[in-house]
Amino acid sequence: MIHEIAPDILDNQFRREKIQKESKVMIFFEGRLLLSVRDGLICYPRYAQVSEKIGRHVYLFSVSGQDYFLAEPLCPETEYEGFKAVTAIQLRDKQPVSETFAGMTALHLYRWYRSVQFCGCCGKPSMHDESQRMMRCPSCGNLMFPKISPAIIVAVTDGERLLLTKYAGRKTAAYALVAGFVEIGETAEECVAREVFEETGLHVQDIRYYGSQPWGFDGNLMLGYTARLDGTHEISLDQTELATAVWLTPGEIPDIPDYSSLTREMIRRFKHHCL
């Protein structure tokens, strides 16, 4: 999966680091990330290459000792010779996976920083904290930390088949699992049962935790679960959320080339009788 970057290690501890010539710089143009592709591998610009073309910058994290900074572009994208800006969808299947994960995590922080330039309580400009990854309001004292939204995905089985869905209004034809955001005052397990019922009309039992995945493309922490059908197989589809929901045996599930997400891993494991 995209966050499985061993032997590389992400160090997400915030520090007041000073940018260096060899620091990697994450530059966004309305959510698209600047990079180059060489011999099939992505590469981000070094500070020495773009120092005169960026403005304010802030330390993000390091990967195996290599530091990354978020920076504001001062020039149009076309003036960064040898680099181009790509979308999140274009980024997620790139190699090496450690750089893709770095890009996804940088995108998460880029969107958060953009959303907290002003205090949500008094509307005054906010400022970077000196010791934590946090924005503070010098006027009213409001503290703003990175936003992470917990969401569940659940592999529902009836013993022989897996419940697969396709989202409504999406261009992709790929199958997915039932998913949804955890609500206020709700446990993740309660969210599993609620989302399955709301989207398909089915009841589940034996809800068990499978694993988790940071998914910075959408600012989420994905919590994976398995569950067994409890009662009728008859699906009552919520067409505002889903285009379809079907029960498929392992042999009926199409091959899944995408190895980036927890959802795809769980579907693949069921297909190969490992879930």
Coordinates of C-alpha atoms in Angstrom, one line a residue:
M1 CA 0.0 0.0 0.0
I2 CA 1.0 3.6 -0.5
H3 CA 2.1 4.1 3.1
E4 CA 4.2 0.9 3.2
I5 CA 7.6 2.5 2.4
A6 CA 10.0 0.2 4.2
P7 CA 13.0 0.2 4.4
D8 CA 12.4 4.0 4.2
I9 CA 10.9 5.6 7.3
L10 CA 8.7 8.7 7.6
D11 CA 9.5 11.0 10.4
N12 CA 6.5 13.3 10.8
Q13 CA 7.8 15.1 13.9
F14 CA 7.5 18.9 13.4
R15 CA 10.7 20.8 13.7
R16 CA 11.8 24.4 13.0
E17 CA 14.3 23.2 10.4
K18 CA 16.2 25.6 8.1
I19 CA 15.8 24.8 4.4
Q20 CA 19.0 23.5 2.8
K21 CA 20.2 23.3 -0.8
E22 CA 19.4 19.6 -1.1
S23 CA 16.0 19.9 0.7
K24 CA 13.1 18.7 -1.4
V25 CA 10.5 21.3 -2.1
M26 CA 6.8 20.5 -2.5
I27 CA 5.1 23.2 -4.7
F28 CA 1.4 23.1 -5.4
F29 CA -0.6 24.8 -8.1
E30 CA -4.3 24.6 -7.0
G31 CA -3.7 21.2 -5.6
R32 CA -1.5 19.8 -8.4
L33 CA 2.0 18.9 -7.2
L34 CA 5.2 19.9 -9.1
L35 CA 7.5 17.0 -10.0
S36 CA 9.6 15.5 -12.8
V37 CA 9.6 11.9 -14.2
R38 CA 12.9 10.4 -15.0
D39 CA 13.3 6.8 -16.1
G40 CA 9.8 6.0 -14.8
L41 CA 10.6 7.5 -11.3
I42 CA 9.2 10.7 -9.9
C43 CA 11.5 13.4 -8.4
Y44 CA 10.7 16.6 -6.6
P45 CA 12.7 19.8 -7.1
R46 CA 15.6 20.6 -4.7
Y47 CA 15.8 24.0 -3.0
A48 CA 18.9 24.8 -5.0
Q49 CA 16.9 24.4 -8.2
V50 CA 14.0 26.7 -7.3
S51 CA 15.2 29.0 -4.5
E52 CA 14.5 32.1 -6.6
K53 CA 11.1 30.9 -7.7
I54 CA 9.5 30.3 -4.3
G55 CA 8.4 32.4 -1.4
R56 CA 7.4 31.4 2.1
H57 CA 8.2 27.8 3.1
V58 CA 7.6 25.6 6.1
Y59 CA 9.2 22.2 7.1
L60 CA 6.9 19.3 6.6
F61 CA 8.7 16.0 7.4
S62 CA 11.6 13.8 6.5
V63 CA 11.9 10.4 4.8
S64 CA 14.9 8.4 5.9
G65 CA 16.8 11.6 6.7
Q66 CA 15.7 13.5 3.6
D67 CA 13.8 16.7 4.5
Y68 CA 10.8 18.1 2.7
F69 CA 9.4 21.6 2.7
L70 CA 6.1 23.1 1.5
A71 CA 6.7 26.3 -0.5
E72 CA 4.6 29.0 -2.2
P73 CA 5.4 29.4 -5.9
L74 CA 6.3 32.8 -7.1
C75 CA 6.2 31.9 -10.8
P76 CA 3.8 30.2 -13.2
E77 CA 4.1 26.5 -13.5
T78 CA 5.7 26.8 -17.0
E79 CA 8.7 28.6 -15.5
Y80 CA 9.9 25.5 -13.5
E81 CA 11.9 24.0 -16.3
G82 CA 11.9 20.2 -16.4
F83 CA 9.0 19.9 -14.0
K84 CA 5.2 19.6 -14.3
A85 CA 2.3 19.7 -11.9
V86 CA 0.2 16.5 -11.6
T87 CA -3.1 15.7 -10.0
A88 CA -3.6 13.4 -7.0
I89 CA -5.0 10.7 -9.3
Q90 CA -1.9 10.9 -11.5
L91 CA 0.4 10.7 -8.4
R92 CA -1.0 7.7 -6.6
D93 CA 0.4 5.0 -8.9
K94 CA 3.9 6.5 -9.3
Q95 CA 7.2 5.1 -8.2
P96 CA 9.1 5.0 -5.9
V97 CA 6.3 4.5 -3.4
S98 CA 8.2 6.5 -0.7
E99 CA 8.0 9.6 -2.9
T100 CA 4.4 9.0 -3.8
F101 CA 3.6 8.7 -0.1
A102 CA 5.6 11.9 0.6
G103 CA 3.5 13.7 -2.1
M104 CA 0.2 12.5 -0.6
T105 CA 1.2 13.5 2.9
A106 CA 2.4 16.9 1.6
L107 CA -1.0 17.4 -0.2
H108 CA -2.8 16.7 3.1
L109 CA -0.8 19.4 4.8
Y110 CA -1.0 21.8 1.9
R111 CA -4.8 21.7 2.0
W112 CA -4.8 22.1 5.8
Y113 CA -2.4 25.1 5.8
R114 CA -4.6 26.8 3.1
S115 CA -7.7 26.4 5.3
V116 CA -6.3 27.9 8.5
Q117 CA -4.7 31.1 7.2
F118 CA -7.3 33.0 9.2
C119 CA -8.7 32.2 12.6
G120 CA -12.1 30.4 12.6
C121 CA -13.1 32.1 15.8
C122 CA -12.3 35.8 15.3
G123 CA -11.3 35.9 11.6
K124 CA -7.8 37.5 12.3
P125 CA -4.7 36.2 10.5
S126 CA -3.1 33.1 12.1
M127 CA 0.5 32.3 12.5
H128 CA 2.8 29.3 12.7
D129 CA 3.6 27.9 16.1
E130 CA 7.3 27.7 16.9
S131 CA 7.3 24.3 18.5
Q132 CA 4.4 22.3 17.2
R133 CA 2.7 21.6 13.8
M134 CA -0.1 24.0 14.7
M135 CA -1.4 27.4 13.7
R136 CA -2.3 29.8 16.4
C137 CA -4.3 33.0 16.5
P138 CA -2.3 35.8 18.2
S139 CA -5.5 37.8 18.7
C140 CA -7.8 35.4 20.5
G141 CA -5.5 32.4 21.3
N142 CA -7.3 29.9 19.1
L143 CA -5.2 26.8 18.4
M144 CA -5.6 24.9 15.1
F145 CA -4.1 21.5 14.5
P146 CA -4.1 19.4 11.3
K147 CA -7.5 18.0 10.4
I148 CA -7.7 14.2 10.1
S149 CA -11.1 12.7 9.3
P150 CA -11.6 9.1 10.5
A151 CA -13.5 6.9 8.0
I152 CA -14.3 3.2 7.8
I153 CA -14.3 0.7 5.0
V154 CA -15.8 -2.7 5.5
A155 CA -15.5 -6.0 3.7
V156 CA -18.9 -7.6 4.2
T157 CA -19.1 -11.4 3.4
D158 CA -21.8 -14.0 3.5
G159 CA -19.2 -16.8 3.8
E160 CA -18.7 -17.3 0.1
R161 CA -19.2 -13.9 -1.5
L162 CA -18.0 -10.4 -0.9
L163 CA -20.3 -7.3 -1.0
L164 CA -18.8 -4.9 -3.6
T165 CA -20.1 -1.4 -4.6
K166 CA -19.6 1.3 -7.1
Y167 CA -20.0 4.9 -6.1
A168 CA -22.7 7.1 -7.7
G169 CA -21.5 9.9 -9.9
R170 CA -18.0 8.6 -10.3
K171 CA -16.3 8.1 -13.7
T172 CA -14.3 5.1 -12.4
A173 CA -15.8 1.7 -13.0
A174 CA -13.7 0.0 -10.2
Y175 CA -15.4 -1.9 -7.4
A176 CA -15.1 -0.6 -3.9
L177 CA -16.2 -1.6 -0.4
V178 CA -18.9 0.1 1.7
A179 CA -17.3 3.2 3.3
G180 CA -18.2 6.3 5.2
F181 CA -17.1 8.9 7.8
V182 CA -17.4 8.3 11.5
E183 CA -20.0 10.6 13.0
I184 CA -19.8 12.6 16.3
G185 CA -20.4 10.4 19.3
E186 CA -20.0 7.2 17.3
T187 CA -17.5 4.3 17.6
A188 CA -15.9 3.0 14.5
E189 CA -17.8 -0.3 14.9
E190 CA -21.1 1.6 15.2
C191 CA -20.2 3.4 12.0
V192 CA -19.6 0.2 10.2
A193 CA -23.1 -1.1 11.0
R194 CA -24.7 2.2 10.2
E195 CA -23.0 2.8 6.9
V196 CA -23.7 -0.8 5.7
F197 CA -27.4 -0.4 6.6
E198 CA -27.8 3.1 5.2
E199 CA -26.2 2.3 1.9
T200 CA -27.4 -1.2 1.3
G201 CA -30.2 -2.0 3.8
L202 CA -28.2 -5.0 5.1
H203 CA -27.4 -5.9 8.7
V204 CA -24.0 -7.2 9.8
Q205 CA -22.5 -9.0 12.7
D206 CA -19.1 -10.1 13.9
I207 CA -17.5 -6.8 13.1
R208 CA -13.7 -7.1 13.4
Y209 CA -10.8 -4.6 12.9
Y210 CA -8.5 -5.4 10.0
G211 CA -6.1 -2.5 9.7
S212 CA -5.7 1.2 9.0
Q213 CA -4.2 3.5 6.4
P214 CA -3.5 7.2 6.2
W215 CA -5.1 8.6 3.1
G216 CA -3.9 12.1 2.7
F217 CA -5.4 12.6 -0.8
D218 CA -8.7 13.2 1.0
G219 CA -7.3 14.0 4.5
N220 CA -8.6 10.7 5.9
L221 CA -7.5 8.0 8.3
M222 CA -9.1 4.8 6.8
L223 CA -10.1 2.2 9.4
G224 CA -10.6 -1.2 7.7
Y225 CA -13.1 -3.8 9.1
T226 CA -14.5 -7.2 8.2
A227 CA -18.1 -8.2 9.0
R228 CA -20.5 -11.1 8.3
L229 CA -24.0 -10.7 6.9
D230 CA -26.7 -10.9 9.5
G231 CA -30.0 -11.8 7.9
T232 CA -31.3 -11.4 4.3
H233 CA -29.1 -10.9 1.3
E234 CA -31.6 -8.5 -0.3
I235 CA -30.0 -5.2 -1.1
S236 CA -31.9 -1.9 -0.7
L237 CA -29.6 0.5 -2.5
D238 CA -29.1 4.2 -1.5
Q239 CA -28.8 5.6 -5.0
T240 CA -27.6 8.9 -3.8
E241 CA -24.4 7.2 -2.5
L242 CA -24.0 4.1 -4.7
A243 CA -24.5 3.2 -8.4
T244 CA -24.6 -0.5 -7.6
A245 CA -24.0 -3.1 -4.9
V246 CA -23.5 -6.8 -5.8
W247 CA -22.4 -10.1 -4.1
L248 CA -19.4 -11.6 -5.9
T249 CA -17.5 -14.8 -5.4
P250 CA -13.7 -14.7 -5.5
G251 CA -13.7 -16.0 -9.1
E252 CA -16.1 -13.3 -10.2
I253 CA -14.0 -10.4 -8.8
P254 CA -11.9 -8.7 -11.6
D255 CA -8.2 -8.5 -11.3
I256 CA -7.0 -5.4 -9.4
P257 CA -3.8 -3.8 -10.6
D258 CA -3.8 -0.9 -8.1
Y259 CA -1.8 -1.7 -5.0
S260 CA -2.1 1.7 -3.3
S261 CA -5.1 1.5 -1.1
L262 CA -6.4 -0.5 1.9
T263 CA -9.7 -1.0 0.0
R264 CA -8.0 -2.7 -2.9
E265 CA -5.8 -4.8 -0.6
M266 CA -8.9 -6.1 1.2
I267 CA -10.7 -6.9 -2.0
R268 CA -7.6 -8.6 -3.4
R269 CA -7.1 -10.7 -0.3
F270 CA -10.7 -12.0 -0.5
K271 CA -10.2 -12.8 -4.1
H272 CA -7.2 -14.9 -3.2
H273 CA -9.0 -16.5 -0.2
C274 CA -6.8 -14.7 2.3
L275 CA -9.3 -12.5 4.1

